């Protein structure tokens, strides 16, 4: 990712079928039908997605198989907790041969490419016409040194804070907070209303870093965040310390309850605390929360729950947002590249894009019917379209550094003092010096 991510702006529009293009469309349809006849055999997909999101993926795969009845899909399922890169590495290095794998880490894509395990897809962008469906910014996001490798199939706003509407009503909060001071001031109201902790911090693996990463954007901007990701500035830079100090301010304001509770729970358990147990109130997490709220909790988007964008801090960078994306990669040793390419192509179709939208996910394809988005998703996509964007910091860091980064932030949660902030950032910097 370049130092400034403002160019990473998805375009939301519909393709227009021009008058007089009927014969061309018919020829294209006939060509696609012949291509479907030619695609057959086993397609091996490495999948680490779980829960209701995995069910959604199976639904879309089933629709793909209706288009390509001569194909059968075999999934290699990677299970675990936390960052799944280790499990994927183990499977691939252990000799598992797959055609397609799901990725969400730009640094990991580079790692796999450097190992010669990925097949570039520039020709497919042209032959399938993806460049007419998906904006150049998404192609750039999935590229390495100008060569396309990843096809993004969904993207997410990582600066949205999820909440249950009845909680704010019970606490006498008339609207979601817009500024940092307003946000901090809601803590006492929510606590007085009987909630155990206003902010759910899942500190067991990685999700506790979301607050630091958003605070870094809002206090220092996308350029600083990108420089930090590339280690063009040290972790001991004053801008980094300012962001972590703001995190400490939130902890001191009584946001989060006992540290051992934070360190014991992953994001899904903390989501349960908000949306099932009604014990906590705010959760800063990705758009997969929307799918969980709809399908696991059976809540109504925009009525029972919603999200608001990260509060403004008034430091000149409130037009920023953190984003993520999930992409498909095709391997260089896969046995069925033709089926792999057809599989990627299907995810750009109206059928797949609209199934994503119905399940609470955004699609970068211009085939998507945006009227299918619920209130939370509309808020999120509008924020993505209007912000300067930076990819999730943790997903941009080398694998050994990201582990140290998350462990040190756990130590920060245990002691958010200024002295320990210096110690934590110094430890991350020491690790970073040997990681690039």
Coordinates of C-alpha atoms in Angstrom, one line a residue:
X1 CA 0.0 0.0 0.0
X2 CA 1.4 3.4 -0.8
X3 CA 2.0 6.1 1.8
X4 CA -1.4 7.7 1.2
X5 CA -4.4 5.6 0.6
X6 CA -6.7 8.3 -0.6
X7 CA -6.6 6.8 -4.1
X8 CA -8.1 3.6 -2.7
X9 CA -11.6 4.8 -3.4
X10 CA -14.1 2.2 -4.6
X11 CA -16.5 3.4 -7.2
X12 CA -20.1 2.6 -6.7
X13 CA -22.1 2.7 -10.0
X14 CA -24.1 0.5 -12.3
X15 CA -23.1 -0.5 -15.7
X16 CA -25.3 0.8 -18.5
X17 CA -26.3 -1.5 -21.3
X18 CA -26.1 0.7 -24.4
X19 CA -28.8 0.6 -27.1
X20 CA -27.6 -1.3 -30.1
X21 CA -25.4 -3.6 -28.1
X22 CA -27.7 -6.6 -28.2
X23 CA -25.7 -8.6 -30.7
X24 CA -22.5 -8.1 -28.8
X25 CA -24.2 -9.1 -25.6
X26 CA -25.6 -12.2 -27.3
X27 CA -22.1 -13.1 -28.6
X28 CA -20.7 -12.6 -25.1
X29 CA -23.4 -14.8 -23.6
X30 CA -22.7 -17.6 -26.1
X31 CA -18.9 -17.3 -25.4
X32 CA -19.5 -17.6 -21.7
X33 CA -21.8 -20.6 -22.2
X34 CA -19.1 -22.4 -24.1
X35 CA -16.6 -21.5 -21.4
X36 CA -18.9 -23.0 -18.8
X37 CA -19.0 -26.2 -20.8
X38 CA -15.2 -26.3 -20.8
X39 CA -14.8 -25.9 -17.1
X40 CA -14.9 -29.2 -15.1
X41 CA -13.2 -31.3 -12.5
X42 CA -12.3 -30.7 -8.9
X43 CA -11.7 -27.2 -7.6
X44 CA -9.8 -27.1 -4.3
X45 CA -10.4 -24.1 -2.1
X46 CA -8.5 -23.4 1.1
X47 CA -11.0 -21.8 3.5
X48 CA -10.4 -20.5 7.0
X49 CA -13.7 -18.6 7.3
X50 CA -16.1 -19.8 9.9
X51 CA -19.5 -19.3 11.4
X52 CA -22.3 -17.6 9.6
X53 CA -19.9 -16.1 7.1
X54 CA -18.9 -19.7 6.1
X55 CA -22.5 -20.5 5.5
X56 CA -22.9 -17.5 3.3
X57 CA -19.9 -18.6 1.3
X58 CA -21.3 -22.1 0.9
X59 CA -24.5 -20.6 -0.5
X60 CA -22.6 -18.6 -3.1
X61 CA -20.5 -21.7 -4.0
X62 CA -23.7 -23.6 -4.5
X63 CA -24.9 -21.0 -7.0
X64 CA -21.5 -21.2 -8.7
X65 CA -21.9 -24.9 -9.2
X66 CA -25.3 -24.4 -10.8
X67 CA -23.5 -22.4 -13.5
X68 CA -20.7 -24.9 -13.7
X69 CA -22.3 -28.3 -13.1
X70 CA -19.2 -30.2 -14.2
X71 CA -17.2 -28.7 -11.4
X72 CA -17.0 -30.1 -7.9
X73 CA -15.6 -28.2 -5.0
X74 CA -13.4 -29.7 -2.3
X75 CA -12.6 -27.4 0.7
X76 CA -9.5 -27.6 2.7
X77 CA -10.7 -26.1 6.0
X78 CA -8.2 -24.4 8.3
X79 CA -9.5 -24.1 11.8
X80 CA -8.0 -22.2 14.8
X81 CA -8.2 -19.0 16.7
X82 CA -6.7 -15.6 16.2
X83 CA -4.5 -14.8 13.1
X84 CA -4.9 -17.7 10.6
X85 CA -1.8 -17.1 8.6
X86 CA 0.1 -19.7 10.6
X87 CA -2.5 -22.4 9.8
X88 CA -2.4 -21.6 6.1
X89 CA 1.4 -21.7 6.0
X90 CA 1.3 -25.1 7.8
X91 CA -1.1 -26.5 5.2
X92 CA 0.7 -25.2 2.2
X93 CA 4.2 -26.1 3.5
X94 CA 2.9 -29.5 4.5
X95 CA 2.1 -30.3 0.8
X96 CA -1.5 -29.4 0.5
X97 CA -2.2 -28.4 -3.1
X98 CA -5.1 -26.0 -3.6
X99 CA -6.4 -23.9 -6.5
X100 CA -7.8 -20.9 -4.6
X101 CA -7.2 -19.5 -1.2
X102 CA -8.9 -16.7 0.8
X103 CA -6.6 -13.9 2.0
X104 CA -7.0 -10.7 4.0
X105 CA -3.4 -9.8 4.7
X106 CA -1.4 -7.8 2.1
X107 CA 1.8 -8.7 3.8
X108 CA 0.9 -12.4 3.5
X109 CA 0.1 -12.1 -0.2
X110 CA 3.6 -10.7 -0.7
X111 CA 5.1 -13.5 1.3
X112 CA 3.3 -16.2 -0.8
X113 CA 4.3 -14.4 -4.0
X114 CA 7.9 -14.2 -3.0
X115 CA 7.8 -17.9 -2.4
X116 CA 6.6 -18.5 -6.0
X117 CA 3.2 -19.9 -4.7
X118 CA 0.9 -17.5 -6.5
X119 CA -0.2 -17.0 -10.1
X120 CA -0.7 -13.5 -11.4
X121 CA -4.1 -12.7 -12.9
X122 CA -3.5 -9.6 -15.1
X123 CA -4.8 -11.5 -18.2
X124 CA -7.9 -12.5 -16.3
X125 CA -8.7 -8.9 -15.5
X126 CA -8.8 -8.3 -19.2
X127 CA -10.4 -11.5 -20.5
X128 CA -13.2 -11.6 -18.0
X129 CA -13.8 -7.8 -18.1
X130 CA -13.2 -7.3 -14.4
X131 CA -11.8 -3.9 -15.2
X132 CA -15.3 -2.8 -16.3
X133 CA -16.9 -4.1 -13.1
X134 CA -14.3 -3.3 -10.4
X135 CA -12.4 0.0 -10.0
X136 CA -8.7 0.4 -10.6
X137 CA -8.2 1.1 -6.9
X138 CA -9.3 -2.4 -6.0
X139 CA -7.0 -3.9 -8.6
X140 CA -4.1 -1.8 -7.2
X141 CA -4.9 -3.0 -3.7
X142 CA -4.5 -6.6 -4.9
X143 CA -1.3 -6.0 -6.8
X144 CA 2.4 -6.5 -6.1
X145 CA 4.9 -4.3 -7.9
X146 CA 2.2 -3.6 -10.6
X147 CA 1.2 -7.2 -11.1
X148 CA -2.3 -8.2 -10.1
X149 CA -2.6 -11.2 -7.8
X150 CA -5.7 -10.8 -5.6
X151 CA -9.3 -10.3 -6.6
X152 CA -11.2 -8.5 -3.8
X153 CA -14.6 -9.9 -3.2
X154 CA -15.7 -7.9 -0.2
X155 CA -14.4 -5.0 1.8
X156 CA -15.1 -3.6 5.2
X157 CA -15.1 -0.4 7.3
X158 CA -12.9 -1.0 10.3
X159 CA -13.7 2.4 11.9
X160 CA -17.3 1.6 12.7
X161 CA -18.4 1.0 16.3
X162 CA -21.3 -1.4 16.8
X163 CA -23.9 -0.9 19.4
X164 CA -27.3 -2.0 20.5
X165 CA -29.8 0.8 20.2
X166 CA -31.8 0.0 23.3
X167 CA -28.7 0.4 25.4
X168 CA -28.3 4.1 24.5
X169 CA -32.0 4.7 25.1
X170 CA -31.8 3.1 28.5
X171 CA -28.8 5.3 29.4
X172 CA -30.5 8.5 28.2
X173 CA -28.1 9.0 25.3
X174 CA -30.2 10.5 22.5
X175 CA -27.7 9.9 19.6
X176 CA -24.4 8.1 19.1
X177 CA -21.4 10.3 20.1
X178 CA -19.6 12.2 17.3
X179 CA -16.6 13.6 19.2
X180 CA -14.0 11.9 21.4
X181 CA -15.1 13.9 24.4
X182 CA -18.7 13.0 23.8
X183 CA -17.7 9.4 23.5
X184 CA -15.8 9.4 26.8
X185 CA -18.7 11.1 28.5
X186 CA -21.1 8.3 27.7
X187 CA -19.2 5.8 29.8
X188 CA -20.5 7.1 33.2
X189 CA -24.1 7.2 31.8
X190 CA -23.9 3.6 30.6
X191 CA -22.3 2.4 33.8
X192 CA -25.1 4.1 35.8
X193 CA -27.6 2.4 33.6
X194 CA -26.3 -0.9 34.9
X195 CA -24.0 -2.1 32.2
X196 CA -20.8 -3.8 33.3
X197 CA -18.5 -2.0 30.9
X198 CA -19.2 0.5 28.1
X199 CA -16.5 -0.7 25.7
X200 CA -15.9 -4.4 24.8
X201 CA -12.2 -4.9 24.3
X202 CA -11.3 -8.3 22.9
X203 CA -7.7 -8.6 24.0
X204 CA -7.0 -12.3 23.6
X205 CA -5.5 -12.3 20.1
X206 CA -5.6 -9.2 17.9
X207 CA -8.8 -7.1 18.2
X208 CA -7.5 -4.9 21.0
X209 CA -5.2 -3.3 18.3
X210 CA -8.3 -1.8 16.5
X211 CA -8.5 1.1 18.9
X212 CA -4.8 2.0 18.6
X213 CA -4.9 1.8 14.8
X214 CA -7.9 4.1 14.5
X215 CA -6.5 6.5 17.0
X216 CA -3.3 6.6 15.0
X217 CA -5.3 7.6 11.9
X218 CA -7.3 10.2 13.7
X219 CA -4.3 11.8 15.4
X220 CA -1.7 11.5 12.7
X221 CA -3.3 10.6 9.4
X222 CA -3.0 7.9 6.7
X223 CA 0.5 9.1 5.7
X224 CA 1.9 8.5 9.1
X225 CA 0.2 5.1 9.5
X226 CA 1.5 4.0 6.1
X227 CA 5.0 5.1 7.0
X228 CA 4.8 3.2 10.3
X229 CA 3.6 0.0 8.4
X230 CA 6.7 0.3 6.1
X231 CA 9.0 1.1 9.0
X232 CA 9.8 4.5 7.4
X233 CA 9.3 6.0 10.9
X234 CA 10.1 4.2 14.2
X235 CA 7.6 2.9 16.6
X236 CA 9.1 5.3 19.1
X237 CA 8.0 8.3 17.0
X238 CA 6.0 10.9 19.0
X239 CA 3.0 10.5 16.7
X240 CA 2.8 6.8 17.7
X241 CA 3.1 7.7 21.3
X242 CA 0.3 10.3 21.0
X243 CA -2.1 7.6 19.6
X244 CA -1.3 5.2 22.4
X245 CA -1.7 7.9 25.0
X246 CA -5.2 8.6 23.7
X247 CA -5.9 4.9 24.1
X248 CA -4.7 5.2 27.7
X249 CA -7.1 8.2 28.2
X250 CA -10.0 5.9 27.2
X251 CA -8.9 3.3 29.7
X252 CA -8.5 5.9 32.4
X253 CA -12.1 7.1 31.7
X254 CA -13.5 3.8 32.8
X255 CA -14.2 2.2 29.5
X256 CA -13.5 -1.4 29.8
X257 CA -13.6 -3.2 33.1
X258 CA -11.0 -5.6 34.4
X259 CA -7.9 -6.2 32.3
X260 CA -8.0 -10.0 32.8
X261 CA -11.5 -10.1 31.3
X262 CA -10.2 -8.2 28.2
X263 CA -7.3 -10.6 27.8
X264 CA -9.5 -13.7 28.2
X265 CA -11.9 -13.0 25.3
X266 CA -11.9 -12.9 21.5
X267 CA -14.2 -10.6 19.5
X268 CA -17.1 -13.1 19.2
X269 CA -17.3 -13.6 23.0
X270 CA -17.3 -9.8 23.5
X271 CA -20.0 -9.5 20.8
X272 CA -22.1 -11.9 22.8
X273 CA -21.6 -9.7 25.9
X274 CA -23.2 -6.8 24.0
X275 CA -25.9 -8.4 21.8
X276 CA -26.9 -11.4 23.9
X277 CA -26.0 -10.7 27.6
X278 CA -26.7 -7.0 27.4
X279 CA -23.6 -6.4 29.7
X280 CA -21.5 -4.2 27.4
X281 CA -22.2 -1.5 24.8
X282 CA -19.6 -0.7 22.2
X283 CA -17.5 -2.9 19.9
X284 CA -15.0 -1.7 17.3
X285 CA -14.7 -4.6 14.9
X286 CA -15.1 -5.4 11.2
X287 CA -18.2 -5.7 9.0
X288 CA -18.5 -9.4 9.7
X289 CA -20.3 -8.3 12.8
X290 CA -23.2 -7.4 10.6
X291 CA -23.6 -11.0 9.4
X292 CA -23.3 -12.3 12.9
X293 CA -25.9 -9.9 14.2
X294 CA -28.4 -10.8 11.4
X295 CA -27.9 -14.6 11.3
X296 CA -26.7 -15.6 14.8
X297 CA -28.5 -13.1 17.0
X298 CA -31.5 -12.7 14.7
X299 CA -31.5 -8.9 15.2
X300 CA -32.8 -6.3 12.7
X301 CA -30.2 -4.1 11.2
X302 CA -30.9 -0.4 11.8
X303 CA -33.7 -1.2 14.3
X304 CA -32.1 -3.4 17.0
X305 CA -28.5 -2.5 16.3
X306 CA -26.3 -0.1 14.2
X307 CA -22.9 1.3 14.0
X308 CA -21.4 4.8 14.1
X309 CA -18.1 6.0 12.8
X310 CA -15.1 6.4 15.0
X311 CA -15.4 9.7 17.0
X312 CA -13.6 12.8 15.7
X313 CA -10.7 14.1 17.6
X314 CA -10.3 17.5 16.0
X315 CA -6.6 17.0 15.2
X316 CA -6.9 17.5 11.5
X317 CA -7.4 13.9 10.5
X318 CA -11.1 13.1 11.1
X319 CA -11.6 12.4 7.4
X320 CA -9.8 9.0 7.7
X321 CA -11.0 5.4 8.1
X322 CA -9.4 2.0 8.5
X323 CA -10.4 -0.6 6.0
X324 CA -9.9 -4.3 5.3
X325 CA -10.7 -6.5 2.3
X326 CA -11.0 -10.2 1.6
X327 CA -9.6 -11.5 -1.7
X328 CA -9.1 -14.6 -3.6
X329 CA -5.7 -15.7 -4.7
X330 CA -4.9 -18.5 -7.2
X331 CA -1.9 -20.7 -6.8
X332 CA 0.9 -21.4 -9.2
X333 CA 0.6 -25.2 -8.7
X334 CA -3.1 -25.7 -8.6
X335 CA -4.4 -28.5 -10.8
X336 CA -7.4 -26.7 -12.1
X337 CA -6.6 -23.1 -13.1
X338 CA -9.5 -22.9 -15.5
X339 CA -12.0 -23.6 -12.8
X340 CA -10.2 -21.3 -10.4
X341 CA -10.5 -18.4 -12.8
X342 CA -14.2 -19.1 -13.4
X343 CA -14.7 -19.2 -9.6
X344 CA -13.1 -15.8 -9.2
X345 CA -15.2 -14.5 -12.1
X346 CA -18.4 -15.7 -10.5
X347 CA -17.8 -13.5 -7.4
X348 CA -18.0 -10.4 -9.6
X349 CA -21.4 -11.4 -10.9
X350 CA -24.7 -9.8 -9.8
X351 CA -25.8 -13.1 -8.2
X352 CA -22.8 -13.3 -5.9
X353 CA -22.6 -9.5 -5.2
X354 CA -26.3 -9.4 -4.2
X355 CA -26.0 -12.5 -2.0
X356 CA -23.1 -10.7 -0.2
X357 CA -25.2 -7.6 0.2
X358 CA -28.2 -9.5 1.6
X359 CA -25.9 -11.1 4.2
X360 CA -24.5 -7.7 5.3
X361 CA -21.3 -7.6 3.2
X362 CA -20.2 -5.0 0.7
X363 CA -19.1 -6.0 -2.8
X364 CA -16.7 -4.0 -5.0
X365 CA -18.5 -5.2 -8.1
X366 CA -20.6 -2.6 -9.9
X367 CA -23.2 -5.4 -10.5
X368 CA -24.2 -5.1 -6.8
X369 CA -27.7 -3.7 -6.1
X370 CA -26.9 -1.2 -3.4
X371 CA -30.5 -1.0 -2.3
X372 CA -30.0 -4.4 -0.7
X373 CA -27.7 -2.9 1.9
X374 CA -29.1 -2.4 5.3
X375 CA -28.7 0.8 7.4
X376 CA -25.4 -0.2 9.0
X377 CA -23.9 -1.2 5.7
X378 CA -25.0 2.0 4.0
X379 CA -23.3 4.0 6.8
X380 CA -20.1 2.0 6.4
X381 CA -20.0 2.1 2.6
X382 CA -20.6 5.9 2.7
X383 CA -17.8 6.3 5.1
X384 CA -15.4 4.2 2.9
X385 CA -16.4 6.3 -0.1
X386 CA -15.8 9.6 1.5
X387 CA -12.7 9.0 3.6
X388 CA -9.0 8.9 3.2
X389 CA -8.3 5.2 3.7
X390 CA -5.6 3.1 5.2
X391 CA -5.5 -0.7 5.3
X392 CA -5.5 -2.3 8.7
X393 CA -2.1 -1.8 10.2
X394 CA -1.7 -5.3 11.7
X395 CA -2.4 -6.9 8.3
X396 CA 0.4 -4.9 6.7
X397 CA 3.1 -5.9 9.2
X398 CA 5.5 -8.9 8.7
X399 CA 4.4 -12.0 10.5
X400 CA 7.0 -12.0 13.3
X401 CA 6.5 -8.3 14.0
X402 CA 2.7 -8.4 14.1
X403 CA 2.9 -11.0 16.9
X404 CA 5.2 -8.8 18.9
X405 CA 3.0 -5.8 18.3
X406 CA -0.1 -7.5 19.6
X407 CA 1.6 -8.9 22.6
X408 CA 3.1 -5.5 23.6
X409 CA -0.4 -3.9 23.3
X410 CA -1.6 -6.6 25.7
X411 CA 1.1 -5.5 28.1
X412 CA -0.1 -1.9 27.5
X413 CA -3.6 -2.9 28.6
X414 CA -2.2 -4.2 31.8
X415 CA -0.3 -1.0 32.5
X416 CA -1.3 2.1 30.4
X417 CA 1.1 4.4 32.2
X418 CA 3.3 6.8 30.3
X419 CA 6.4 4.9 31.4
X420 CA 5.0 1.6 30.1
X421 CA 3.9 3.2 26.8
X422 CA 7.6 4.1 26.2
X423 CA 8.6 0.5 27.1
X424 CA 6.0 -1.1 24.9
X425 CA 6.8 1.1 21.9
X426 CA 10.5 0.5 22.4
X427 CA 10.0 -3.3 22.4
X428 CA 8.0 -3.2 19.2
X429 CA 10.7 -1.0 17.6
X430 CA 13.4 -3.4 18.6
X431 CA 11.5 -6.2 16.9
X432 CA 10.8 -4.1 13.8
X433 CA 14.5 -3.4 13.3
X434 CA 15.1 -7.0 12.4
X435 CA 11.8 -7.7 10.6
X436 CA 12.2 -5.7 7.3

